[in-house]
XYZ file of C-alpha atoms in Angstrom:
63
model
C 0.000 0.000 0.000
C 2.365 2.705 -1.170
C 1.031 6.237 -1.195
C 2.839 9.460 -2.019
C 2.756 11.988 0.837
C -0.397 10.842 2.571
C -2.736 13.472 3.957
C -3.363 12.470 7.572
C -6.502 13.536 9.419
C -6.075 16.847 11.266
C -8.441 16.025 14.129
C -6.372 14.236 16.782
C -9.093 11.737 17.724
C -9.693 10.828 14.084
C -5.923 10.556 13.619
C -5.792 8.125 16.551
C -8.529 5.977 15.045
C -6.970 6.111 11.574
C -3.475 5.166 12.750
C -4.676 2.343 15.004
C -6.871 0.958 12.223
C -3.987 1.068 9.745
C -1.698 -0.640 12.262
C -4.279 -3.332 12.972
C -5.197 -4.018 9.355
C -2.063 -3.330 7.312
C 1.177 -2.870 9.258
C 3.145 -4.912 11.770
C 4.699 -1.807 13.343
C 4.615 1.988 13.369
C 7.899 2.403 11.489
C 6.591 0.443 8.494
C 3.398 2.516 8.431
C 5.325 5.795 8.563
C 7.834 4.707 5.928
C 5.130 3.476 3.583
C 2.945 6.569 3.969
C 5.898 9.000 3.984
C 4.873 10.538 7.295
C 6.920 11.501 10.341
C 6.810 9.022 13.216
C 7.776 11.811 15.624
C 4.939 14.029 14.413
C 2.348 11.285 14.882
C 3.699 10.338 18.312
C 3.767 13.981 19.440
C 0.177 14.655 18.331
C -1.173 11.520 19.976
C 0.926 11.958 23.127
C -0.758 15.348 23.581
C -4.024 13.390 23.910
C -2.479 11.040 26.446
C -1.740 8.181 24.035
C 1.585 6.456 23.487
C 2.603 3.750 21.033
C 2.781 0.294 22.592
C 5.146 -1.764 20.459
C 4.035 -5.093 21.930
C 0.373 -4.379 21.108
C 1.159 -2.440 17.906
C -1.247 0.352 18.735
C -1.570 3.641 20.555
C -3.037 3.206 24.022
């Protein structure tokens, strides 16, 4: 699923849902998702951390 410069949702809660769904359905880890979608892992983590969510590598989702 290669996409050029993906437009991520701006709303943080929708972003959370989108990223977790993509991780669940298409990617085995966050790095692969970010590389494939050409998005910054740090940017995603920072936005979701502001909501109180952090990436759990063992569960492969933001909790």
